[in-house]
mmCIF file of C-alpha atoms and ligand atoms in Angstrom:
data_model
loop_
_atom_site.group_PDB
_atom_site.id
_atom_site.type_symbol
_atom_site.label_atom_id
_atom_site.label_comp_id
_atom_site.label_asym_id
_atom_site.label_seq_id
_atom_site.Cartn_x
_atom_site.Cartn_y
_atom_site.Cartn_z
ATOM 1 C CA UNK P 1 -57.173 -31.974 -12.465
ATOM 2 C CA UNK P 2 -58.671 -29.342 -14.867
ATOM 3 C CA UNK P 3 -57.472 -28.303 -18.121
ATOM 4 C CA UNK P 4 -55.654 -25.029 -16.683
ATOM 5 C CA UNK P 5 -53.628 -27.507 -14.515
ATOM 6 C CA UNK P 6 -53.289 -29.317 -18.150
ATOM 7 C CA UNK P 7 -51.267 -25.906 -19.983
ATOM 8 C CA UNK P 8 -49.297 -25.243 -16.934
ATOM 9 C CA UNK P 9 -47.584 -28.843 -17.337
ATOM 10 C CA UNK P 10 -47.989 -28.459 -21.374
ATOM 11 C CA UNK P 11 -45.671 -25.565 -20.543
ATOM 12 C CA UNK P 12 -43.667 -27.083 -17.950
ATOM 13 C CA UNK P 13 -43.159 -30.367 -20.578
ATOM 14 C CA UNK P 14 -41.868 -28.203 -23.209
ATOM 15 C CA UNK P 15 -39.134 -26.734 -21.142
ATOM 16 C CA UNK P 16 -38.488 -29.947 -20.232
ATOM 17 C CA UNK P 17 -38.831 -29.726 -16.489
ATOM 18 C CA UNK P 18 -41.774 -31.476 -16.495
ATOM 19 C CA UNK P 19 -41.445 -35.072 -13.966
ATOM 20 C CA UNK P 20 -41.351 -37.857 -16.109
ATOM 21 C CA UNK P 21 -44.194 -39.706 -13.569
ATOM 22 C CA UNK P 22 -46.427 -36.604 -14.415
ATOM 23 C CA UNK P 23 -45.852 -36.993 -18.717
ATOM 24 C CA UNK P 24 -47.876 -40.186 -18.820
ATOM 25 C CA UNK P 25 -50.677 -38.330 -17.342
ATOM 26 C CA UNK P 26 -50.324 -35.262 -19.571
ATOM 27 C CA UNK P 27 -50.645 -37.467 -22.796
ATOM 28 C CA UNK P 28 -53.454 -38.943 -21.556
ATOM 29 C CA UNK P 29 -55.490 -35.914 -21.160
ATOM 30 C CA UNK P 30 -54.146 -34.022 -24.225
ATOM 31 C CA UNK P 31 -55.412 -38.097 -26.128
ATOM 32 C CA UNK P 32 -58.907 -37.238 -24.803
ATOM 33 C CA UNK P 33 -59.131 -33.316 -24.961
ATOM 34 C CA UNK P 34 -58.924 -31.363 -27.945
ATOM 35 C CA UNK P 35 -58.891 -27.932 -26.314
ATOM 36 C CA UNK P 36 -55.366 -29.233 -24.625
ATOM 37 C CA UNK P 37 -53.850 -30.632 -27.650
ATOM 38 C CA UNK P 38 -54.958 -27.084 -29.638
ATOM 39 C CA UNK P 39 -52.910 -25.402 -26.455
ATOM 40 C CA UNK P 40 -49.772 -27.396 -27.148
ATOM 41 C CA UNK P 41 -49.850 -27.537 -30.212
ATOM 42 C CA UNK P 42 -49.665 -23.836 -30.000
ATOM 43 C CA UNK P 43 -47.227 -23.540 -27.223
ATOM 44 C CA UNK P 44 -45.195 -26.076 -28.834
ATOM 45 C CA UNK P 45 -44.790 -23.704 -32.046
ATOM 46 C CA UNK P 46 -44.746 -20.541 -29.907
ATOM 47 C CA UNK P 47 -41.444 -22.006 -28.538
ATOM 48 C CA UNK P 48 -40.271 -23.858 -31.134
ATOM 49 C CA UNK P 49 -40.282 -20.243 -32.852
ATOM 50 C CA UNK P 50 -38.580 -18.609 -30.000
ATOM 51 C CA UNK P 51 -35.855 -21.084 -30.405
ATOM 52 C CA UNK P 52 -35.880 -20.522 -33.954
ATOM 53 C CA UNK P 53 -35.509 -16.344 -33.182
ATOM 54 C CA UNK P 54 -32.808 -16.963 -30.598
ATOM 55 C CA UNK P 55 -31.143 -19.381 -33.089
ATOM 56 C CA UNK P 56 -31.329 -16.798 -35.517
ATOM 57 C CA UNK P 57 -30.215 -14.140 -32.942
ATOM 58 C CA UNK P 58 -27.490 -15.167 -31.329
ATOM 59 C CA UNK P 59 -26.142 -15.822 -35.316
ATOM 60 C CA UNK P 60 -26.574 -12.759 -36.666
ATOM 61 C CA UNK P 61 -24.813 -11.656 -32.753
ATOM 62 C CA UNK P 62 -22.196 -14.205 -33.502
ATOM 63 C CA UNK P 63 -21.326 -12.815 -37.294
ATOM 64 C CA UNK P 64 -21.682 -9.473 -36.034
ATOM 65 C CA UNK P 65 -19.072 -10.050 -33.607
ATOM 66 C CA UNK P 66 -16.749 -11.850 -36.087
ATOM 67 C CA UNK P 67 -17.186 -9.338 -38.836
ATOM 68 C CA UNK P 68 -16.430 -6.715 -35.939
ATOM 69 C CA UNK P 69 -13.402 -8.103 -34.943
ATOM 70 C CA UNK P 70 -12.098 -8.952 -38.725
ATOM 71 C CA UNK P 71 -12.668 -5.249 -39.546
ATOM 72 C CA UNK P 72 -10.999 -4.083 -36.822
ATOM 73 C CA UNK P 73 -8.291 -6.061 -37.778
ATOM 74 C CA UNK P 74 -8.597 -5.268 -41.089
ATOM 75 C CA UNK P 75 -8.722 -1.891 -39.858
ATOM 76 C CA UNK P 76 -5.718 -1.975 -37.575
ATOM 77 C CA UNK P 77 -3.238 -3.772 -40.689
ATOM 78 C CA UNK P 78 -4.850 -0.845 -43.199
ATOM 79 C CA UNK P 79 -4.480 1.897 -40.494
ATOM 80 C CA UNK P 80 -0.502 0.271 -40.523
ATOM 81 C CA UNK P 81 0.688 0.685 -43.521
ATOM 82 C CA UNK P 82 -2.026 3.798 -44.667
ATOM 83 C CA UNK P 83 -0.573 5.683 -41.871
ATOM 84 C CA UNK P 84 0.083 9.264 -42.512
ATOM 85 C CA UNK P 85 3.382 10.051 -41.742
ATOM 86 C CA UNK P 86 4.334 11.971 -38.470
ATOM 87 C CA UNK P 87 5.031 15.665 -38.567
ATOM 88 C CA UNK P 88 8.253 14.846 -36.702
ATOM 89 C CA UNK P 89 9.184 12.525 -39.529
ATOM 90 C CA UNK P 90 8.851 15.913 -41.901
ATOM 91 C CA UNK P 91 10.717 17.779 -39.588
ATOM 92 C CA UNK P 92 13.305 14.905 -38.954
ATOM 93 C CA UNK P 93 13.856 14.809 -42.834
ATOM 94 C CA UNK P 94 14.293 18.836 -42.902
ATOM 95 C CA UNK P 95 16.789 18.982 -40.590
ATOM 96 C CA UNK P 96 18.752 16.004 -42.211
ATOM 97 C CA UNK P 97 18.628 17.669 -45.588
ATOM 98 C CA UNK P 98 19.955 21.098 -44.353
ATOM 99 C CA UNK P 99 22.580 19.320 -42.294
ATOM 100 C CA UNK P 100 23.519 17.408 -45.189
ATOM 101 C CA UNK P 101 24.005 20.672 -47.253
ATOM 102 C CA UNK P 102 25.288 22.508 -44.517
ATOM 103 C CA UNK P 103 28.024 20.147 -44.455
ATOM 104 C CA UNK P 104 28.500 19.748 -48.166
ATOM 105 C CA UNK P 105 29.032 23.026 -47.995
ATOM 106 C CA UNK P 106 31.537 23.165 -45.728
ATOM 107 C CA UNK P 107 33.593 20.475 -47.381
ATOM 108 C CA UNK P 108 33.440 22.533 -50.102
ATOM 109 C CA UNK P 109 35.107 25.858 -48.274
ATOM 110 C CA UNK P 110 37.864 23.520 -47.014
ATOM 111 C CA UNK P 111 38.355 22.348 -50.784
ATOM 112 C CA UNK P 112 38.628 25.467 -51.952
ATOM 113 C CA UNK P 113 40.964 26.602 -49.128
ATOM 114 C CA UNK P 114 43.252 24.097 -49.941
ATOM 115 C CA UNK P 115 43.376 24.773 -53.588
ATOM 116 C CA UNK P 116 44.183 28.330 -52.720
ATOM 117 C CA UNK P 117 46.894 27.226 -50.159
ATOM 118 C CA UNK P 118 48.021 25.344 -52.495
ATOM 119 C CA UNK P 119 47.988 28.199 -55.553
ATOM 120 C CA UNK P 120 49.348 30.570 -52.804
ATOM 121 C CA UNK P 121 52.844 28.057 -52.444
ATOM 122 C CA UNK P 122 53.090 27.420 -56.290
ATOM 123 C CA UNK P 123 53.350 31.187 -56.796
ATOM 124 C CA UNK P 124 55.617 31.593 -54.141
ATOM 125 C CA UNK P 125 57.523 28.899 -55.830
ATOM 126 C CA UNK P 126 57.520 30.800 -58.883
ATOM 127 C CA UNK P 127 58.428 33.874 -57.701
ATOM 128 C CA UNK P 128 61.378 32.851 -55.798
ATOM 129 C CA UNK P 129 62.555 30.648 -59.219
ATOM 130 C CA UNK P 130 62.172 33.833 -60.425
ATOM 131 C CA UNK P 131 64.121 35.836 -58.099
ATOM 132 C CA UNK P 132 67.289 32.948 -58.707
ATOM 133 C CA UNK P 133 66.641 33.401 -62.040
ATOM 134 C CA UNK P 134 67.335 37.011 -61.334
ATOM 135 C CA UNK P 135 70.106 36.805 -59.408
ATOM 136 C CA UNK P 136 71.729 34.270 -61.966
ATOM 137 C CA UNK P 137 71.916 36.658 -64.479
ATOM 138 C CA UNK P 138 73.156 39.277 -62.277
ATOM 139 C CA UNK P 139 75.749 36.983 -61.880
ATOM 140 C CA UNK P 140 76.987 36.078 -64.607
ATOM 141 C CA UNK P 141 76.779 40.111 -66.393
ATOM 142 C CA UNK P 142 78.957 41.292 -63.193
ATOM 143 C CA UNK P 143 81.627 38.852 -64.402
ATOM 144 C CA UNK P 144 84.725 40.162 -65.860
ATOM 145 C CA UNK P 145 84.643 39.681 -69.577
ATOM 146 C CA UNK P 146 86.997 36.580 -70.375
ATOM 147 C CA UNK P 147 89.587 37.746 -72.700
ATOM 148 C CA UNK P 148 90.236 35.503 -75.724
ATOM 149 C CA UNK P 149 93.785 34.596 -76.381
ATOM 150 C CA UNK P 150 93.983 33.980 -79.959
ATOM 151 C CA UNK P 151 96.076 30.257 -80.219
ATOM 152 C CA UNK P 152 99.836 30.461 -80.671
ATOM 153 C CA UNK P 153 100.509 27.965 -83.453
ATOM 154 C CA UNK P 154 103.660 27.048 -85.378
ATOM 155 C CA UNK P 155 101.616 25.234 -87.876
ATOM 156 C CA UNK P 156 101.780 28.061 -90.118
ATOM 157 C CA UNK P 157 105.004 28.968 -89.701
HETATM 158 ZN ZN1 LIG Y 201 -58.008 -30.307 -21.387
#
Protein backbone atom coordinates (compact mmCIF):
# COMPACT_ATOMS: atom_id res chain seq x y z
CA UNK A 1 0.00 0.00 0.00
CA UNK A 2 1.61 3.30 -1.20
CA UNK A 3 1.07 6.66 0.03
CA UNK A 4 -1.50 7.59 -2.91
CA UNK A 5 -3.59 4.62 -1.57
CA UNK A 6 -2.79 6.55 1.93
CA UNK A 7 -4.81 10.22 0.70
CA UNK A 8 -7.52 8.36 -0.97
CA UNK A 9 -8.54 6.78 2.57
CA UNK A 10 -7.26 10.23 4.34
CA UNK A 11 -10.11 11.48 2.16
CA UNK A 12 -12.42 8.72 2.49
CA UNK A 13 -11.80 9.00 6.67
CA UNK A 14 -12.75 12.52 6.69
CA UNK A 15 -16.08 11.99 5.09
CA UNK A 16 -16.43 9.46 7.34
CA UNK A 17 -17.01 6.53 5.06
CA UNK A 18 -13.92 5.21 5.71
CA UNK A 19 -14.30 1.12 7.32
CA UNK A 20 -13.47 1.25 10.73
CA UNK A 21 -11.06 -2.18 10.12
CA UNK A 22 -9.18 0.06 7.52
CA UNK A 23 -8.66 3.37 10.30
CA UNK A 24 -6.22 1.39 12.39
CA UNK A 25 -4.15 0.97 9.39
CA UNK A 26 -4.43 4.58 8.22
CA UNK A 27 -3.03 5.88 11.65
CA UNK A 28 -0.41 3.72 11.45
CA UNK A 29 1.01 4.93 8.28
CA UNK A 30 0.15 8.65 8.76
CA UNK A 31 2.42 7.70 12.73
CA UNK A 32 5.34 6.75 10.44
CA UNK A 33 5.01 9.12 7.32
CA UNK A 34 5.22 12.68 7.41
CA UNK A 35 4.29 13.35 3.79
CA UNK A 36 0.71 11.61 4.82
CA UNK A 37 0.17 13.41 7.97
CA UNK A 38 1.17 16.95 5.91
CA UNK A 39 -1.79 15.57 3.37
CA UNK A 40 -4.35 15.32 6.14
CA UNK A 41 -3.54 17.71 7.89
CA UNK A 42 -4.31 19.69 4.85
CA UNK A 43 -7.35 17.88 3.74
CA UNK A 44 -8.55 17.94 7.17
CA UNK A 45 -8.54 21.95 7.10
CA UNK A 46 -9.55 22.06 3.42
CA UNK A 47 -12.83 20.46 4.70
CA UNK A 48 -13.07 21.61 7.89
CA UNK A 49 -13.19 25.09 5.91
CA UNK A 50 -15.74 23.91 3.50
CA UNK A 51 -17.90 23.10 6.40
CA UNK A 52 -17.12 26.29 7.86
CA UNK A 53 -18.28 28.13 4.18
CA UNK A 54 -21.39 25.97 3.98
CA UNK A 55 -22.05 26.76 7.69
CA UNK A 56 -21.68 30.20 6.88
CA UNK A 57 -23.75 29.78 3.64
CA UNK A 58 -26.60 28.17 4.29
CA UNK A 59 -26.86 31.16 7.31
CA UNK A 60 -26.58 33.98 5.47
CA UNK A 61 -29.36 31.64 2.93
CA UNK A 62 -31.32 31.05 6.05
CA UNK A 63 -31.47 35.02 7.20
CA UNK A 64 -31.92 35.89 3.75
CA UNK A 65 -34.91 33.88 3.57
CA UNK A 66 -36.29 35.09 6.95
CA UNK A 67 -35.60 38.72 6.30
CA UNK A 68 -37.40 37.98 2.83
CA UNK A 69 -40.33 36.70 4.18
CA UNK A 70 -40.58 39.40 7.23
CA UNK A 71 -40.39 42.15 4.56
CA UNK A 72 -42.80 40.80 2.58
CA UNK A 73 -44.88 40.72 5.38
CA UNK A 74 -43.93 43.82 6.45
CA UNK A 75 -44.60 44.77 3.05
CA UNK A 76 -48.01 43.20 2.65
CA UNK A 77 -49.40 44.94 6.41
CA UNK A 78 -47.70 48.49 5.00
CA UNK A 79 -49.09 47.93 1.44
CA UNK A 80 -52.67 47.44 3.77
CA UNK A 81 -53.17 50.23 5.36
CA UNK A 82 -50.76 52.67 2.79
CA UNK A 83 -53.09 51.65 0.14
CA UNK A 84 -54.10 54.31 -2.22
CA UNK A 85 -57.57 54.50 -2.42
CA UNK A 86 -59.53 53.07 -5.48
CA UNK A 87 -60.73 55.36 -8.21
CA UNK A 88 -64.14 53.72 -7.74
CA UNK A 89 -64.03 54.77 -4.11
CA UNK A 90 -63.66 58.61 -5.64
CA UNK A 91 -66.27 58.02 -7.90
CA UNK A 92 -68.48 56.12 -5.28
CA UNK A 93 -68.08 59.26 -2.97
CA UNK A 94 -69.08 61.69 -6.05
CA UNK A 95 -72.05 60.18 -6.77
CA UNK A 96 -73.11 59.98 -3.01
CA UNK A 97 -72.45 63.66 -2.55
CA UNK A 98 -74.52 64.78 -5.63
CA UNK A 99 -77.26 62.37 -4.64
CA UNK A 100 -77.20 63.71 -1.31
CA UNK A 101 -77.67 67.32 -2.69
CA UNK A 102 -79.82 66.31 -5.31
CA UNK A 103 -82.11 65.19 -2.75
CA UNK A 104 -81.64 68.01 -0.30
CA UNK A 105 -82.67 69.82 -2.89
CA UNK A 106 -85.63 68.34 -3.58
CA UNK A 107 -86.82 68.34 -0.01
CA UNK A 108 -86.34 71.72 -0.23
CA UNK A 109 -88.87 72.34 -3.46
CA UNK A 110 -91.46 70.27 -1.56
CA UNK A 111 -90.88 72.69 1.54
CA UNK A 112 -91.33 75.47 -0.26
CA UNK A 113 -94.40 74.09 -2.09
CA UNK A 114 -96.04 73.55 0.94
CA UNK A 115 -95.40 76.90 2.40
CA UNK A 116 -96.91 78.34 -0.72
CA UNK A 117 -99.95 75.92 -0.52
CA UNK A 118 -100.21 76.85 2.54
CA UNK A 119 -99.88 80.97 1.89
CA UNK A 120 -102.19 80.26 -1.15
CA UNK A 121 -105.26 78.89 1.57
CA UNK A 122 -104.50 81.66 4.22
CA UNK A 123 -105.19 84.28 1.53
CA UNK A 124 -108.05 82.61 0.36
CA UNK A 125 -109.08 82.62 3.92
CA UNK A 126 -108.65 86.19 4.04
CA UNK A 127 -110.26 87.11 1.17
CA UNK A 128 -113.38 85.30 1.71
CA UNK A 129 -113.38 86.92 5.63
CA UNK A 130 -113.21 89.69 3.63
CA UNK A 131 -115.92 89.18 1.26
CA UNK A 132 -118.39 88.34 4.72
CA UNK A 133 -117.06 91.23 5.99
CA UNK A 134 -118.43 92.82 2.89
CA UNK A 135 -121.51 91.44 2.72
CA UNK A 136 -122.09 92.22 6.55
CA UNK A 137 -122.04 95.65 6.04
CA UNK A 138 -124.14 95.52 3.07
CA UNK A 139 -126.38 94.15 5.36
CA UNK A 140 -126.79 95.97 7.87
CA UNK A 141 -126.78 99.72 5.55
CA UNK A 142 -129.79 98.05 3.43
CA UNK A 143 -131.71 97.91 6.72
CA UNK A 144 -134.54 100.18 7.25
CA UNK A 145 -133.52 102.90 9.62
CA UNK A 146 -135.13 102.00 13.14
CA UNK A 147 -137.25 104.83 14.13
CA UNK A 148 -136.83 106.05 17.72
CA UNK A 149 -139.95 106.44 19.71
CA UNK A 150 -139.21 109.00 22.19
CA UNK A 151 -140.61 107.28 25.85
CA UNK A 152 -144.15 108.17 26.89
CA UNK A 153 -143.77 109.05 30.57
CA UNK A 154 -146.21 110.41 33.15
CA UNK A 155 -143.39 111.17 35.43
CA UNK A 156 -143.44 114.63 34.41
CA UNK A 157 -146.77 115.17 34.28
ZN1 LIG B 1 2.65 8.09 3.26
Amino acid sequence: MNCDDIKLMISEYLDGELVKEKEAFLFTHLSACGDCREEFKIQNSIQHQTKINQREVSDRFEKKLFSTIENRNKTFAHRWITKPTPVYINYLLGIIVIAITLFSFLQTASLRNELYAFQMRYENSLQQINYQAMQMYNMMNSLPAVEIQPIKTSVIN
